[in-house]
Protein backbone atom coordinates (compact mmCIF):
# COMPACT_ATOMS: atom_id res chain seq x y z
CA UNK A 1 0.00 0.00 0.00
CA UNK A 2 2.69 2.49 1.00
CA UNK A 3 4.59 2.04 -2.27
CA UNK A 4 1.58 3.22 -4.27
CA UNK A 5 1.09 6.27 -2.10
CA UNK A 6 4.80 7.05 -2.23
CA UNK A 7 4.94 6.69 -6.01
CA UNK A 8 1.92 8.92 -6.43
CA UNK A 9 3.26 11.41 -3.91
CA UNK A 10 6.51 11.58 -5.86
CA UNK A 11 4.56 12.29 -9.06
CA UNK A 12 2.60 15.17 -7.53
CA UNK A 13 5.13 16.50 -5.05
CA UNK A 14 6.23 20.08 -5.49
CA UNK A 15 10.04 20.17 -5.89
CA UNK A 16 12.06 22.26 -3.49
CA UNK A 17 12.97 25.67 -4.84
CA UNK A 18 16.70 26.34 -4.85
CA UNK A 19 18.62 29.48 -5.68
CA UNK A 20 22.25 30.47 -5.77
CA UNK A 21 23.53 33.09 -3.31
CA UNK A 22 23.67 36.53 -4.85
CA UNK A 23 21.56 35.55 -7.88
CA UNK A 24 17.79 35.64 -8.39
CA UNK A 25 16.02 32.27 -8.28
CA UNK A 26 15.77 30.76 -11.75
CA UNK A 27 12.28 30.23 -13.13
CA UNK A 28 11.47 26.53 -13.37
CA UNK A 29 8.28 25.93 -15.34
CA UNK A 30 7.82 22.34 -14.19
CA UNK A 31 8.28 23.39 -10.58
CA UNK A 32 5.67 26.11 -10.89
CA UNK A 33 3.19 23.76 -12.55
CA UNK A 34 3.74 21.16 -9.82
CA UNK A 35 3.06 23.79 -7.20
CA UNK A 36 -0.01 24.98 -9.09
CA UNK A 37 -1.45 21.46 -9.08
CA UNK A 38 -1.39 21.40 -5.28
CA UNK A 39 -2.64 24.98 -5.01
CA UNK A 40 -5.61 24.57 -7.36
CA UNK A 41 -6.38 21.09 -6.02
CA UNK A 42 -6.57 22.46 -2.49
CA UNK A 43 -8.36 25.75 -3.14
CA UNK A 44 -10.09 25.39 -6.51
CA UNK A 45 -9.93 27.85 -9.38
CA UNK A 46 -12.09 30.58 -7.84
CA UNK A 47 -10.41 30.15 -4.45
CA UNK A 48 -6.95 30.81 -5.87
CA UNK A 49 -6.45 34.53 -6.53
CA UNK A 50 -3.48 35.95 -8.40
CA UNK A 51 -1.90 37.17 -5.17
CA UNK A 52 -1.90 33.61 -3.80
CA UNK A 53 -0.35 32.29 -7.00
CA UNK A 54 2.44 34.85 -6.85
CA UNK A 55 3.08 34.36 -3.14
CA UNK A 56 2.89 30.56 -2.92
CA UNK A 57 4.57 29.76 -6.22
CA UNK A 58 7.18 32.51 -5.96
CA UNK A 59 6.56 34.07 -9.37
CA UNK A 60 5.64 37.59 -10.34
CA UNK A 61 2.50 38.45 -12.28
CA UNK A 62 4.62 39.46 -15.24
CA UNK A 63 6.26 36.01 -15.27
CA UNK A 64 2.87 34.34 -14.91
CA UNK A 65 1.49 36.15 -17.95
CA UNK A 66 4.67 35.83 -19.99
CA UNK A 67 5.02 32.09 -19.35
CA UNK A 68 1.41 30.90 -19.08
CA UNK A 69 -0.74 33.69 -20.46
CA UNK A 70 -2.19 34.32 -17.01
CA UNK A 71 -4.16 32.35 -14.45
CA UNK A 72 -6.20 30.46 -17.05
CA UNK A 73 -3.06 29.23 -18.79
CA UNK A 74 -1.53 28.07 -15.51
CA UNK A 75 -4.81 26.34 -14.66
CA UNK A 76 -4.77 24.48 -17.99
CA UNK A 77 -1.11 23.50 -17.54
CA UNK A 78 -1.79 22.22 -14.02
CA UNK A 79 -4.72 20.09 -15.22
CA UNK A 80 -2.68 18.69 -18.12
CA UNK A 81 0.19 17.76 -15.80
CA UNK A 82 -2.20 16.27 -13.26
CA UNK A 83 -3.80 14.06 -15.91
CA UNK A 84 -0.37 12.92 -17.07
CA UNK A 85 0.50 11.93 -13.50
CA UNK A 86 -2.81 10.07 -13.05
CA UNK A 87 -2.29 8.26 -16.34
CA UNK A 88 1.22 7.16 -15.40
CA UNK A 89 0.53 6.04 -11.84
CA UNK A 90 -3.07 4.78 -11.92
CA UNK A 91 -4.19 4.19 -15.51
CA UNK A 92 -1.13 2.83 -17.33
CA UNK A 93 -1.07 -0.50 -15.42
CA UNK A 94 -4.57 -1.22 -16.75
CA UNK A 95 -3.32 -0.88 -20.32
CA UNK A 96 -0.09 -2.82 -19.90
CA UNK A 97 -1.13 -5.51 -17.41
CA UNK A 98 -1.50 -9.19 -18.22
CA UNK A 99 -4.26 -9.99 -15.72
CA UNK A 100 -7.99 -9.47 -15.86
CA UNK A 101 -9.95 -8.82 -12.69
CA UNK A 102 -6.70 -8.89 -10.72
CA UNK A 103 -5.65 -5.75 -12.60
CA UNK A 104 -9.02 -4.16 -11.84
CA UNK A 105 -8.52 -5.04 -8.16
CA UNK A 106 -5.10 -3.39 -8.19
CA UNK A 107 -6.58 -0.33 -9.91
CA UNK A 108 -9.30 0.04 -7.28
CA UNK A 109 -6.68 -0.37 -4.55
CA UNK A 110 -4.61 2.44 -6.09
CA UNK A 111 -7.66 4.68 -6.37
CA UNK A 112 -8.67 3.95 -2.80
CA UNK A 113 -5.20 4.65 -1.45
CA UNK A 114 -5.04 8.03 -3.17
CA UNK A 115 -8.61 9.00 -2.24
CA UNK A 116 -8.12 8.02 1.41
CA UNK A 117 -4.57 9.32 1.74
CA UNK A 118 -3.69 12.37 3.81
CA UNK A 119 -0.87 13.18 1.37
CA UNK A 120 -3.22 14.94 -1.06
CA UNK A 121 -6.07 17.46 -0.95
CA UNK A 122 -9.52 15.86 -0.85
CA UNK A 123 -11.11 14.63 -4.04
CA UNK A 124 -9.66 14.89 -7.54
CA UNK A 125 -8.35 18.04 -9.19
CA UNK A 126 -10.20 17.32 -12.46
CA UNK A 127 -13.54 16.46 -10.84
CA UNK A 128 -13.27 19.38 -8.44
CA UNK A 129 -12.39 21.63 -11.38
CA UNK A 130 -15.42 20.54 -13.39
CA UNK A 131 -17.72 21.34 -10.49
CA UNK A 132 -15.87 24.59 -9.82
CA UNK A 133 -15.82 26.03 -13.34
CA UNK A 134 -18.58 24.16 -15.17
CA UNK A 135 -16.10 23.30 -17.94
CA UNK A 136 -16.55 19.64 -18.87
CA UNK A 137 -13.70 19.49 -21.42
CA UNK A 138 -11.06 18.25 -18.99
CA UNK A 139 -13.61 15.96 -17.26
CA UNK A 140 -14.52 14.34 -20.59
CA UNK A 141 -10.84 13.71 -21.25
CA UNK A 142 -10.47 12.19 -17.77
CA UNK A 143 -13.53 9.94 -18.23
CA UNK A 144 -12.41 8.74 -21.65
CA UNK A 145 -8.92 7.97 -20.35
CA UNK A 146 -10.33 5.77 -17.58
CA UNK A 147 -13.03 4.20 -19.79
CA UNK A 148 -10.51 3.17 -22.44
CA UNK A 149 -8.07 1.66 -19.92
CA UNK A 150 -10.77 -0.13 -17.94
CA UNK A 151 -12.28 -1.55 -21.13
CA UNK A 152 -8.87 -2.95 -22.09
CA UNK A 153 -8.49 -4.70 -18.71
CA UNK A 154 -12.10 -5.95 -18.76
CA UNK A 155 -11.56 -7.44 -22.21
CA UNK A 156 -8.65 -9.40 -20.74
CA UNK A 157 -10.92 -10.52 -17.90
CA UNK A 158 -13.49 -11.75 -20.42
CA UNK A 159 -10.79 -13.61 -22.33
CA UNK A 160 -9.78 -15.28 -19.05
CA UNK A 161 -13.36 -16.38 -18.44
CA UNK A 162 -13.76 -14.04 -15.46
CA UNK A 163 -16.40 -11.74 -16.96
CA UNK A 164 -19.37 -11.92 -19.28
CA UNK A 165 -18.15 -10.42 -22.59
CA UNK A 166 -21.54 -8.75 -23.03
CA UNK A 167 -21.04 -6.74 -19.85
CA UNK A 168 -17.69 -5.11 -20.70
CA UNK A 169 -19.08 -1.75 -21.79
CA UNK A 170 -21.57 -1.41 -18.93
CA UNK A 171 -19.00 -2.56 -16.36
CA UNK A 172 -16.47 0.00 -17.58
CA UNK A 173 -19.14 2.71 -17.29
CA UNK A 174 -20.00 1.55 -13.75
CA UNK A 175 -16.34 1.63 -12.70
CA UNK A 176 -15.72 5.11 -14.12
CA UNK A 177 -18.84 6.42 -12.40
CA UNK A 178 -17.76 4.78 -9.16
CA UNK A 179 -14.32 6.39 -9.31
CA UNK A 180 -15.93 9.80 -9.78
CA UNK A 181 -18.29 9.10 -6.89
CA UNK A 182 -15.43 8.08 -4.61
CA UNK A 183 -13.66 11.36 -5.24
CA UNK A 184 -16.83 13.39 -4.66
CA UNK A 185 -17.43 11.48 -1.42
CA UNK A 186 -13.88 12.20 -0.26
CA UNK A 187 -14.24 15.88 -1.13
CA UNK A 188 -17.49 16.02 0.84
CA UNK A 189 -15.73 14.53 3.87
CA UNK A 190 -17.55 11.20 3.95
CA UNK A 191 -16.36 8.74 6.59
CA UNK A 192 -13.32 6.94 5.12
CA UNK A 193 -14.64 3.61 6.41
CA UNK A 194 -17.75 4.01 4.25
CA UNK A 195 -15.61 4.80 1.22
CA UNK A 196 -13.49 1.69 1.80
CA UNK A 197 -16.60 -0.45 2.28
CA UNK A 198 -17.92 0.83 -1.04
CA UNK A 199 -14.67 -0.12 -2.80
CA UNK A 200 -14.73 -3.59 -1.23
CA UNK A 201 -18.35 -4.14 -2.26
CA UNK A 202 -17.55 -3.10 -5.82
CA UNK A 203 -14.66 -5.56 -6.01
CA UNK A 204 -16.93 -8.37 -4.80
CA UNK A 205 -19.64 -7.47 -7.29
CA UNK A 206 -17.22 -7.92 -10.19
CA UNK A 207 -16.94 -11.59 -9.25
CA UNK A 208 -20.63 -12.37 -9.55
CA UNK A 209 -21.31 -15.67 -11.36
CA UNK A 210 -21.24 -15.37 -15.15
CA UNK A 211 -24.69 -16.18 -16.65
CA UNK A 212 -24.68 -19.50 -18.48
CA UNK A 213 -25.58 -19.47 -22.17
CA UNK A 214 -29.03 -20.90 -22.86
Coordinates of C-alpha atoms in Angstrom, one line a residue:
X1 CA 0.0 0.0 0.0
X2 CA 2.7 2.5 1.0
X3 CA 4.6 2.0 -2.3
X4 CA 1.6 3.2 -4.3
X5 CA 1.1 6.3 -2.1
X6 CA 4.8 7.1 -2.2
X7 CA 4.9 6.7 -6.0
X8 CA 1.9 8.9 -6.4
X9 CA 3.3 11.4 -3.9
X10 CA 6.5 11.6 -5.9
X11 CA 4.6 12.3 -9.1
X12 CA 2.6 15.2 -7.5
X13 CA 5.1 16.5 -5.1
X14 CA 6.2 20.1 -5.5
X15 CA 10.0 20.2 -5.9
X16 CA 12.1 22.3 -3.5
X17 CA 13.0 25.7 -4.8
X18 CA 16.7 26.3 -4.8
X19 CA 18.6 29.5 -5.7
X20 CA 22.2 30.5 -5.8
X21 CA 23.5 33.1 -3.3
X22 CA 23.7 36.5 -4.9
X23 CA 21.6 35.5 -7.9
X24 CA 17.8 35.6 -8.4
X25 CA 16.0 32.3 -8.3
X26 CA 15.8 30.8 -11.7
X27 CA 12.3 30.2 -13.1
X28 CA 11.5 26.5 -13.4
X29 CA 8.3 25.9 -15.3
X30 CA 7.8 22.3 -14.2
X31 CA 8.3 23.4 -10.6
X32 CA 5.7 26.1 -10.9
X33 CA 3.2 23.8 -12.6
X34 CA 3.7 21.2 -9.8
X35 CA 3.1 23.8 -7.2
X36 CA 0.0 25.0 -9.1
X37 CA -1.4 21.5 -9.1
X38 CA -1.4 21.4 -5.3
X39 CA -2.6 25.0 -5.0
X40 CA -5.6 24.6 -7.4
X41 CA -6.4 21.1 -6.0
X42 CA -6.6 22.5 -2.5
X43 CA -8.4 25.7 -3.1
X44 CA -10.1 25.4 -6.5
X45 CA -9.9 27.9 -9.4
X46 CA -12.1 30.6 -7.8
X47 CA -10.4 30.1 -4.5
X48 CA -6.9 30.8 -5.9
X49 CA -6.5 34.5 -6.5
X50 CA -3.5 36.0 -8.4
X51 CA -1.9 37.2 -5.2
X52 CA -1.9 33.6 -3.8
X53 CA -0.3 32.3 -7.0
X54 CA 2.4 34.9 -6.8
X55 CA 3.1 34.4 -3.1
X56 CA 2.9 30.6 -2.9
X57 CA 4.6 29.8 -6.2
X58 CA 7.2 32.5 -6.0
X59 CA 6.6 34.1 -9.4
X60 CA 5.6 37.6 -10.3
X61 CA 2.5 38.4 -12.3
X62 CA 4.6 39.5 -15.2
X63 CA 6.3 36.0 -15.3
X64 CA 2.9 34.3 -14.9
X65 CA 1.5 36.2 -17.9
X66 CA 4.7 35.8 -20.0
X67 CA 5.0 32.1 -19.4
X68 CA 1.4 30.9 -19.1
X69 CA -0.7 33.7 -20.5
X70 CA -2.2 34.3 -17.0
X71 CA -4.2 32.4 -14.4
X72 CA -6.2 30.5 -17.1
X73 CA -3.1 29.2 -18.8
X74 CA -1.5 28.1 -15.5
X75 CA -4.8 26.3 -14.7
X76 CA -4.8 24.5 -18.0
X77 CA -1.1 23.5 -17.5
X78 CA -1.8 22.2 -14.0
X79 CA -4.7 20.1 -15.2
X80 CA -2.7 18.7 -18.1
X81 CA 0.2 17.8 -15.8
X82 CA -2.2 16.3 -13.3
X83 CA -3.8 14.1 -15.9
X84 CA -0.4 12.9 -17.1
X85 CA 0.5 11.9 -13.5
X86 CA -2.8 10.1 -13.1
X87 CA -2.3 8.3 -16.3
X88 CA 1.2 7.2 -15.4
X89 CA 0.5 6.0 -11.8
X90 CA -3.1 4.8 -11.9
X91 CA -4.2 4.2 -15.5
X92 CA -1.1 2.8 -17.3
X93 CA -1.1 -0.5 -15.4
X94 CA -4.6 -1.2 -16.8
X95 CA -3.3 -0.9 -20.3
X96 CA -0.1 -2.8 -19.9
X97 CA -1.1 -5.5 -17.4
X98 CA -1.5 -9.2 -18.2
X99 CA -4.3 -10.0 -15.7
X100 CA -8.0 -9.5 -15.9
X101 CA -10.0 -8.8 -12.7
X102 CA -6.7 -8.9 -10.7
X103 CA -5.7 -5.7 -12.6
X104 CA -9.0 -4.2 -11.8
X105 CA -8.5 -5.0 -8.2
X106 CA -5.1 -3.4 -8.2
X107 CA -6.6 -0.3 -9.9
X108 CA -9.3 0.0 -7.3
X109 CA -6.7 -0.4 -4.6
X110 CA -4.6 2.4 -6.1
X111 CA -7.7 4.7 -6.4
X112 CA -8.7 4.0 -2.8
X113 CA -5.2 4.6 -1.4
X114 CA -5.0 8.0 -3.2
X115 CA -8.6 9.0 -2.2
X116 CA -8.1 8.0 1.4
X117 CA -4.6 9.3 1.7
X118 CA -3.7 12.4 3.8
X119 CA -0.9 13.2 1.4
X120 CA -3.2 14.9 -1.1
X121 CA -6.1 17.5 -0.9
X122 CA -9.5 15.9 -0.8
X123 CA -11.1 14.6 -4.0
X124 CA -9.7 14.9 -7.5
X125 CA -8.3 18.0 -9.2
X126 CA -10.2 17.3 -12.5
X127 CA -13.5 16.5 -10.8
X128 CA -13.3 19.4 -8.4
X129 CA -12.4 21.6 -11.4
X130 CA -15.4 20.5 -13.4
X131 CA -17.7 21.3 -10.5
X132 CA -15.9 24.6 -9.8
X133 CA -15.8 26.0 -13.3
X134 CA -18.6 24.2 -15.2
X135 CA -16.1 23.3 -17.9
X136 CA -16.6 19.6 -18.9
X137 CA -13.7 19.5 -21.4
X138 CA -11.1 18.2 -19.0
X139 CA -13.6 16.0 -17.3
X140 CA -14.5 14.3 -20.6
X141 CA -10.8 13.7 -21.3
X142 CA -10.5 12.2 -17.8
X143 CA -13.5 9.9 -18.2
X144 CA -12.4 8.7 -21.7
X145 CA -8.9 8.0 -20.3
X146 CA -10.3 5.8 -17.6
X147 CA -13.0 4.2 -19.8
X148 CA -10.5 3.2 -22.4
X149 CA -8.1 1.7 -19.9
X150 CA -10.8 -0.1 -17.9
X151 CA -12.3 -1.5 -21.1
X152 CA -8.9 -3.0 -22.1
X153 CA -8.5 -4.7 -18.7
X154 CA -12.1 -6.0 -18.8
X155 CA -11.6 -7.4 -22.2
X156 CA -8.6 -9.4 -20.7
X157 CA -10.9 -10.5 -17.9
X158 CA -13.5 -11.8 -20.4
X159 CA -10.8 -13.6 -22.3
X160 CA -9.8 -15.3 -19.1
X161 CA -13.4 -16.4 -18.4
X162 CA -13.8 -14.0 -15.5
X163 CA -16.4 -11.7 -17.0
X164 CA -19.4 -11.9 -19.3
X165 CA -18.1 -10.4 -22.6
X166 CA -21.5 -8.8 -23.0
X167 CA -21.0 -6.7 -19.9
X168 CA -17.7 -5.1 -20.7
X169 CA -19.1 -1.8 -21.8
X170 CA -21.6 -1.4 -18.9
X171 CA -19.0 -2.6 -16.4
X172 CA -16.5 0.0 -17.6
X173 CA -19.1 2.7 -17.3
X174 CA -20.0 1.6 -13.8
X175 CA -16.3 1.6 -12.7
X176 CA -15.7 5.1 -14.1
X177 CA -18.8 6.4 -12.4
X178 CA -17.8 4.8 -9.2
X179 CA -14.3 6.4 -9.3
X180 CA -15.9 9.8 -9.8
X181 CA -18.3 9.1 -6.9
X182 CA -15.4 8.1 -4.6
X183 CA -13.7 11.4 -5.2
X184 CA -16.8 13.4 -4.7
X185 CA -17.4 11.5 -1.4
X186 CA -13.9 12.2 -0.3
X187 CA -14.2 15.9 -1.1
X188 CA -17.5 16.0 0.8
X189 CA -15.7 14.5 3.9
X190 CA -17.5 11.2 3.9
X191 CA -16.4 8.7 6.6
X192 CA -13.3 6.9 5.1
X193 CA -14.6 3.6 6.4
X194 CA -17.7 4.0 4.3
X195 CA -15.6 4.8 1.2
X196 CA -13.5 1.7 1.8
X197 CA -16.6 -0.4 2.3
X198 CA -17.9 0.8 -1.0
X199 CA -14.7 -0.1 -2.8
X200 CA -14.7 -3.6 -1.2
X201 CA -18.3 -4.1 -2.3
X202 CA -17.5 -3.1 -5.8
X203 CA -14.7 -5.6 -6.0
X204 CA -16.9 -8.4 -4.8
X205 CA -19.6 -7.5 -7.3
X206 CA -17.2 -7.9 -10.2
X207 CA -16.9 -11.6 -9.3
X208 CA -20.6 -12.4 -9.5
X209 CA -21.3 -15.7 -11.4
X210 CA -21.2 -15.4 -15.2
X211 CA -24.7 -16.2 -16.7
X212 CA -24.7 -19.5 -18.5
X213 CA -25.6 -19.5 -22.2
X214 CA -29.0 -20.9 -22.9

